[in-house]
């Protein structure tokens, strides 16, 4: 009797382990696709002129209300993706010329 219960518990544990491992792989793929799509949207916003909170490089254009709202949402979603944008590089100071 005890052997049957033990075998049943092992079988249930094995099935649960297989189901959970299958879910993790699929959700990881979905999350990666969502991140990639949000990165693409956000970078398009930057090109259009969206000024991000992180100090990212942006274009010269002006966005209107609905566009700004979409860009803010995309920026917020990127926090889950560990995305860091390209920040503008400071211009190097010219080296002073040596006196002869």
mmCIF file of C-alpha atoms in Angstrom:
data_model
loop_
_atom_site.group_PDB
_atom_site.id
_atom_site.type_symbol
_atom_site.label_atom_id
_atom_site.label_comp_id
_atom_site.label_asym_id
_atom_site.label_seq_id
_atom_site.Cartn_x
_atom_site.Cartn_y
_atom_site.Cartn_z
ATOM 1 C CA UNK A 1 0.000 0.000 0.000
ATOM 2 C CA UNK A 2 2.792 2.421 0.941
ATOM 3 C CA UNK A 3 4.659 1.578 -2.247
ATOM 4 C CA UNK A 4 1.650 2.546 -4.387
ATOM 5 C CA UNK A 5 1.292 5.890 -2.603
ATOM 6 C CA UNK A 6 5.005 6.552 -3.037
ATOM 7 C CA UNK A 7 4.881 5.721 -6.757
ATOM 8 C CA UNK A 8 1.830 7.957 -7.181
ATOM 9 C CA UNK A 9 3.573 10.883 -5.453
ATOM 10 C CA UNK A 10 6.690 10.458 -7.601
ATOM 11 C CA UNK A 11 4.570 10.373 -10.759
ATOM 12 C CA UNK A 12 2.682 13.538 -9.768
ATOM 13 C CA UNK A 13 5.936 15.321 -8.931
ATOM 14 C CA UNK A 14 7.434 14.320 -12.289
ATOM 15 C CA UNK A 15 4.406 15.582 -14.209
ATOM 16 C CA UNK A 16 4.443 18.888 -12.319
ATOM 17 C CA UNK A 17 8.147 19.329 -12.968
ATOM 18 C CA UNK A 18 7.677 18.765 -16.712
ATOM 19 C CA UNK A 19 4.734 21.166 -16.908
ATOM 20 C CA UNK A 20 6.540 23.926 -15.019
ATOM 21 C CA UNK A 21 9.717 23.587 -17.080
ATOM 22 C CA UNK A 22 7.693 23.875 -20.284
ATOM 23 C CA UNK A 23 6.002 27.065 -19.083
ATOM 24 C CA UNK A 24 9.271 28.763 -18.190
ATOM 25 C CA UNK A 25 10.702 28.283 -21.662
ATOM 26 C CA UNK A 26 7.642 29.660 -23.438
ATOM 27 C CA UNK A 27 7.205 32.686 -21.183
ATOM 28 C CA UNK A 28 10.872 33.564 -21.477
ATOM 29 C CA UNK A 29 10.473 33.698 -25.249
ATOM 30 C CA UNK A 30 7.387 35.900 -25.007
ATOM 31 C CA UNK A 31 9.119 38.289 -22.628
ATOM 32 C CA UNK A 32 12.136 38.570 -24.905
ATOM 33 C CA UNK A 33 9.901 39.315 -27.898
ATOM 34 C CA UNK A 34 7.991 41.963 -25.946
ATOM 35 C CA UNK A 35 11.236 43.582 -24.850
ATOM 36 C CA UNK A 36 12.546 43.631 -28.391
ATOM 37 C CA UNK A 37 9.314 45.236 -29.641
ATOM 38 C CA UNK A 38 9.345 47.846 -26.881
ATOM 39 C CA UNK A 39 12.995 48.677 -27.533
ATOM 40 C CA UNK A 40 12.176 49.202 -31.200
ATOM 41 C CA UNK A 41 9.235 51.503 -30.325
ATOM 42 C CA UNK A 42 11.293 53.457 -27.810
ATOM 43 C CA UNK A 43 14.202 53.981 -30.186
ATOM 44 C CA UNK A 44 11.733 55.213 -32.816
ATOM 45 C CA UNK A 45 10.420 57.701 -30.249
ATOM 46 C CA UNK A 46 13.947 58.903 -29.556
ATOM 47 C CA UNK A 47 14.550 59.461 -33.270
ATOM 48 C CA UNK A 48 11.334 61.494 -33.460
ATOM 49 C CA UNK A 49 12.529 63.752 -30.647
ATOM 50 C CA UNK A 50 11.266 62.217 -27.402
ATOM 51 C CA UNK A 51 13.283 63.422 -24.409
ATOM 52 C CA UNK A 52 13.768 60.402 -22.152
ATOM 53 C CA UNK A 53 14.267 60.607 -18.413
ATOM 54 C CA UNK A 54 17.527 58.677 -18.635
ATOM 55 C CA UNK A 55 19.222 61.333 -20.741
ATOM 56 C CA UNK A 56 19.252 59.341 -23.968
ATOM 57 C CA UNK A 57 20.226 60.843 -27.312
ATOM 58 C CA UNK A 58 17.150 62.090 -29.129
ATOM 59 C CA UNK A 59 16.237 63.724 -32.414
ATOM 60 C CA UNK A 60 15.275 67.341 -32.974
ATOM 61 C CA UNK A 61 11.538 66.890 -33.612
ATOM 62 C CA UNK A 62 8.605 67.782 -31.380
ATOM 63 C CA UNK A 63 6.072 65.167 -30.313
ATOM 64 C CA UNK A 64 2.391 65.814 -29.702
ATOM 65 C CA UNK A 65 0.227 64.569 -26.820
ATOM 66 C CA UNK A 66 -0.646 61.058 -27.981
ATOM 67 C CA UNK A 67 2.850 60.369 -29.280
ATOM 68 C CA UNK A 68 4.402 61.495 -25.980
ATOM 69 C CA UNK A 69 2.029 59.217 -24.076
ATOM 70 C CA UNK A 70 3.019 56.201 -26.204
ATOM 71 C CA UNK A 71 6.697 56.973 -25.746
ATOM 72 C CA UNK A 72 6.347 57.317 -21.967
ATOM 73 C CA UNK A 73 4.612 53.944 -21.840
ATOM 74 C CA UNK A 74 7.336 52.309 -23.930
ATOM 75 C CA UNK A 75 10.000 53.832 -21.658
ATOM 76 C CA UNK A 76 8.211 52.535 -18.564
ATOM 77 C CA UNK A 77 7.963 49.012 -20.014
ATOM 78 C CA UNK A 78 11.690 48.982 -20.771
ATOM 79 C CA UNK A 79 12.551 49.135 -17.068
ATOM 80 C CA UNK A 80 11.582 45.446 -16.857
ATOM 81 C CA UNK A 81 13.935 44.643 -19.725
ATOM 82 C CA UNK A 82 17.085 46.121 -18.169
ATOM 83 C CA UNK A 83 17.478 48.380 -21.202
ATOM 84 C CA UNK A 84 20.065 51.130 -21.155
ATOM 85 C CA UNK A 85 20.113 53.599 -23.976
ATOM 86 C CA UNK A 86 23.031 55.262 -25.651
ATOM 87 C CA UNK A 87 23.728 58.431 -23.739
ATOM 88 C CA UNK A 88 25.298 61.346 -25.569
ATOM 89 C CA UNK A 89 29.053 61.307 -25.221
ATOM 90 C CA UNK A 90 30.543 64.493 -23.826
ATOM 91 C CA UNK A 91 32.709 66.327 -26.288
ATOM 92 C CA UNK A 92 36.386 65.929 -25.392
ATOM 93 C CA UNK A 93 38.154 69.120 -24.501
ATOM 94 C CA UNK A 94 40.902 70.030 -26.954
ATOM 95 C CA UNK A 95 44.363 69.530 -25.583
ATOM 96 C CA UNK A 96 46.312 72.746 -25.120
ATOM 97 C CA UNK A 97 49.110 73.189 -27.596
ATOM 98 C CA UNK A 98 52.573 73.090 -26.074
ATOM 99 C CA UNK A 99 54.432 76.367 -26.149
ATOM 100 C CA UNK A 100 57.649 76.318 -28.208
#
